[in-house]
Short mmCIF file of C-alpha atoms in Angstrom, two decimals:
data_model
loop_
_atom_site.label_atom_id
_atom_site.label_comp_id
_atom_site.label_asym_id
_atom_site.label_seq_id
_atom_site.Cartn_x
_atom_site.Cartn_y
_atom_site.Cartn_z
CA MET O 1 5.78 -31.78 -31.02
CA ASN O 2 2.96 -30.07 -29.09
CA ARG O 3 4.65 -30.81 -25.75
CA ALA O 4 7.89 -29.26 -26.94
CA LEU O 5 6.05 -26.14 -28.09
CA VAL O 6 4.23 -25.83 -24.76
CA ALA O 7 7.52 -26.26 -22.88
CA VAL O 8 9.18 -23.54 -24.97
CA VAL O 9 6.25 -21.16 -24.43
CA LEU O 10 6.21 -21.78 -20.66
CA ALA O 11 9.98 -21.23 -20.46
CA GLY O 12 9.56 -17.95 -22.34
CA VAL O 13 6.78 -16.76 -20.04
CA ALA O 14 8.87 -17.66 -16.97
CA ALA O 15 11.89 -15.79 -18.37
CA LEU O 16 9.73 -12.75 -19.14
CA ALA O 17 8.25 -12.76 -15.61
CA VAL O 18 11.72 -12.93 -14.03
CA GLY O 19 13.05 -10.22 -16.34
CA LEU O 20 10.16 -7.86 -15.61
CA THR O 21 10.43 -8.50 -11.89
CA LEU O 22 14.13 -7.67 -11.83
CA ALA O 23 13.54 -4.56 -13.93
CA LEU O 24 10.79 -3.35 -11.57
CA ARG O 25 12.72 -3.91 -8.32
CA PRO O 26 13.43 -0.62 -6.52
CA GLU O 27 16.96 0.62 -5.86
CA GLY O 28 16.90 0.45 -2.07
CA HIS O 29 15.38 2.95 0.38
CA GLU O 30 14.83 6.34 -1.14
CA SER O 31 12.48 8.28 1.08
CA PRO O 32 10.39 10.78 -0.88
CA VAL O 33 10.05 12.90 2.25
CA ALA O 34 11.95 13.49 5.43
CA TYR O 35 9.05 14.16 7.77
CA ARG O 36 9.16 12.85 11.33
CA SER O 37 11.53 10.20 9.96
CA GLY O 38 8.44 8.62 8.40
CA TRP O 39 6.58 8.57 5.12
CA ILE O 40 3.63 10.85 5.77
CA PRO O 41 4.17 14.65 5.76
CA GLN O 42 3.55 16.68 8.90
CA GLY O 43 0.34 18.68 9.04
CA VAL O 44 -2.10 15.84 8.41
CA HIS O 45 -5.38 16.56 10.24
CA GLU O 46 -7.67 14.18 8.39
CA ILE O 47 -7.49 10.80 6.70
CA ASP O 48 -10.15 9.84 4.17
CA VAL O 49 -10.51 6.09 3.80
CA GLN O 50 -12.39 4.62 0.84
CA ALA O 51 -12.71 0.95 -0.02
CA ALA O 52 -14.74 -0.99 -2.53
CA ILE O 53 -15.40 -4.25 -0.74
CA PRO O 54 -14.99 -7.25 -3.06
CA THR O 55 -17.25 -9.56 -1.03
CA ARG O 56 -20.76 -10.20 -2.25
CA GLY O 57 -23.34 -7.73 -1.00
CA ALA O 58 -20.99 -5.56 1.07
CA SER O 59 -21.37 -1.79 0.91
CA PRO O 60 -18.35 0.36 0.01
CA ILE O 61 -16.56 2.06 2.90
CA SER O 62 -16.13 5.82 2.97
CA LEU O 63 -14.81 7.32 6.21
CA ARG O 64 -13.33 10.61 7.29
CA VAL O 65 -10.99 10.18 10.28
CA THR O 66 -10.53 13.50 12.10
CA GLU O 67 -10.02 12.49 15.74
CA PRO O 68 -6.39 13.60 16.38
CA SER O 69 -5.44 10.47 18.36
CA GLN O 70 -6.79 8.20 15.61
CA VAL O 71 -5.05 10.20 12.88
CA GLU O 72 -1.72 9.98 14.73
CA ARG O 73 -2.08 6.24 15.38
CA ILE O 74 -2.80 5.51 11.71
CA ILE O 75 0.14 7.69 10.61
CA GLY O 76 2.39 5.97 13.17
CA TRP O 77 1.45 2.54 11.81
CA PHE O 78 1.88 3.74 8.23
CA ASP O 79 5.32 5.19 8.97
CA THR O 80 6.56 1.70 9.93
CA LEU O 81 6.09 0.45 6.35
CA GLU O 82 9.25 -0.05 4.29
CA PRO O 83 10.23 -0.19 0.63
CA PRO O 84 10.58 -3.74 -0.72
CA SER O 85 14.07 -5.14 -0.25
CA ARG O 86 16.26 -5.75 -3.27
CA ASN O 87 16.92 -9.15 -1.70
CA GLY O 88 13.24 -10.03 -1.43
CA PRO O 89 11.61 -12.96 -3.18
CA LEU O 90 11.26 -12.99 -6.94
CA CYS O 91 7.69 -12.58 -8.10
CA ALA O 92 5.99 -11.54 -11.27
CA MET O 93 4.49 -8.47 -9.55
CA ILE O 94 1.05 -9.28 -10.89
CA LEU O 95 -0.87 -6.47 -9.26
CA ARG O 96 -4.44 -6.92 -8.12
CA PRO O 97 -6.94 -4.09 -8.59
CA ARG O 98 -6.36 -1.30 -6.08
CA ASN O 99 -9.69 -1.21 -4.26
CA MET O 100 -8.62 0.91 -1.27
CA ILE O 101 -7.37 4.47 -0.95
CA PHE O 102 -6.18 6.48 2.04
CA ARG O 103 -5.98 10.25 1.50
CA PHE O 104 -3.91 12.20 4.04
CA ARG O 105 -5.19 15.79 4.18
CA ALA O 106 -4.15 19.07 5.81
CA ALA O 107 -6.58 21.12 7.91
CA ASN O 108 -7.52 23.16 4.80
CA GLY O 109 -8.43 19.95 2.91
CA LYS O 110 -5.32 19.91 0.71
CA GLU O 111 -4.23 16.35 -0.11
CA LEU O 112 -0.69 15.82 1.21
CA ALA O 113 -0.28 12.13 0.36
CA THR O 114 -2.27 9.21 -1.03
CA MET O 115 -1.88 5.48 -0.45
CA THR O 116 -3.55 2.84 -2.61
CA SER O 117 -3.86 -0.81 -1.71
CA THR O 118 -5.76 -4.01 -2.04
CA ALA O 119 -7.75 -5.35 0.90
CA ALA O 120 -5.21 -8.18 1.06
CA GLY O 121 -2.53 -5.90 2.53
CA ALA O 122 1.03 -5.09 1.53
CA SER O 123 3.31 -7.94 0.56
CA TYR O 124 6.49 -7.80 -1.50
CA CYS O 125 4.63 -8.97 -4.59
CA ASP O 126 1.63 -6.68 -4.01
CA PRO O 127 2.81 -3.54 -2.18
CA PHE O 128 0.99 -0.44 -1.02
CA PHE O 129 1.71 2.53 -3.29
CA LEU O 130 2.34 5.91 -1.67
CA THR O 131 2.04 9.07 -3.77
CA ILE O 132 3.37 12.42 -2.59
CA GLY O 133 3.34 14.97 -5.38
CA ALA O 134 4.90 13.29 -8.42
CA ARG O 135 6.69 10.60 -6.37
CA HIS O 136 5.32 7.04 -6.26
CA VAL O 137 6.86 4.65 -3.73
CA PRO O 138 6.00 0.96 -3.19
CA LEU O 139 5.85 0.00 0.51
CA VAL O 140 5.48 -3.33 2.29
CA ASP O 141 4.60 -4.37 5.81
CA ARG O 142 7.53 -6.30 7.29
CA ASN O 143 5.21 -7.73 9.95
CA GLY O 144 3.22 -9.67 7.37
CA ALA O 145 0.73 -8.67 4.72
CA ARG O 146 -2.16 -7.41 6.88
CA PRO O 147 -0.99 -5.91 10.22
CA PHE O 148 -1.36 -2.26 9.08
CA LEU O 149 -4.85 -2.87 7.69
CA SER O 150 -5.82 -5.06 10.66
CA ASN O 151 -4.78 -2.29 13.06
CA VAL O 152 -6.84 0.28 11.12
CA GLU O 153 -9.84 -2.07 11.01
CA GLN O 154 -9.69 -2.60 14.77
CA LEU O 155 -9.23 1.12 15.54
CA LEU O 156 -12.12 2.22 13.32
CA GLY O 157 -14.42 -0.78 13.87
CA ILE O 158 -14.64 -1.70 10.16
CA HIS O 159 -13.73 -4.61 7.89
CA PHE O 160 -12.04 -4.15 4.54
CA ARG O 161 -12.83 -7.64 3.26
#
């Protein structure tokens, strides 16, 4: 009797996870902006990077990137991210805490876009989230979960995890 009850409960949880995943899947590529054929608006002069490092004893990261060549490289890498495919793997979309934030700012300090992430990177089941105004777009890195973050780490000489 107990085994049957456990089996029914597990089947219900699995059905709920699949149902929620299908309901949360995006409807294809809908770019919130049409800037430089990428995601980040033109006019970004500064990127603020903040990360709470989950490893024991590590200090949080708080950087202001203002060197124009570094800003452009980070934006270029970010603009290669894509929305999750409707044909991607099924997952329960159990989101980890967002412990990183990138703020893309204009010369006057106005925030043009924000990206939140985990230090693990952007996979289909745990995407980056881009916010521009009231629009929120999930984005993934088709080159694997960490290439964007690995590139930023190498450019800035830091470690997010």
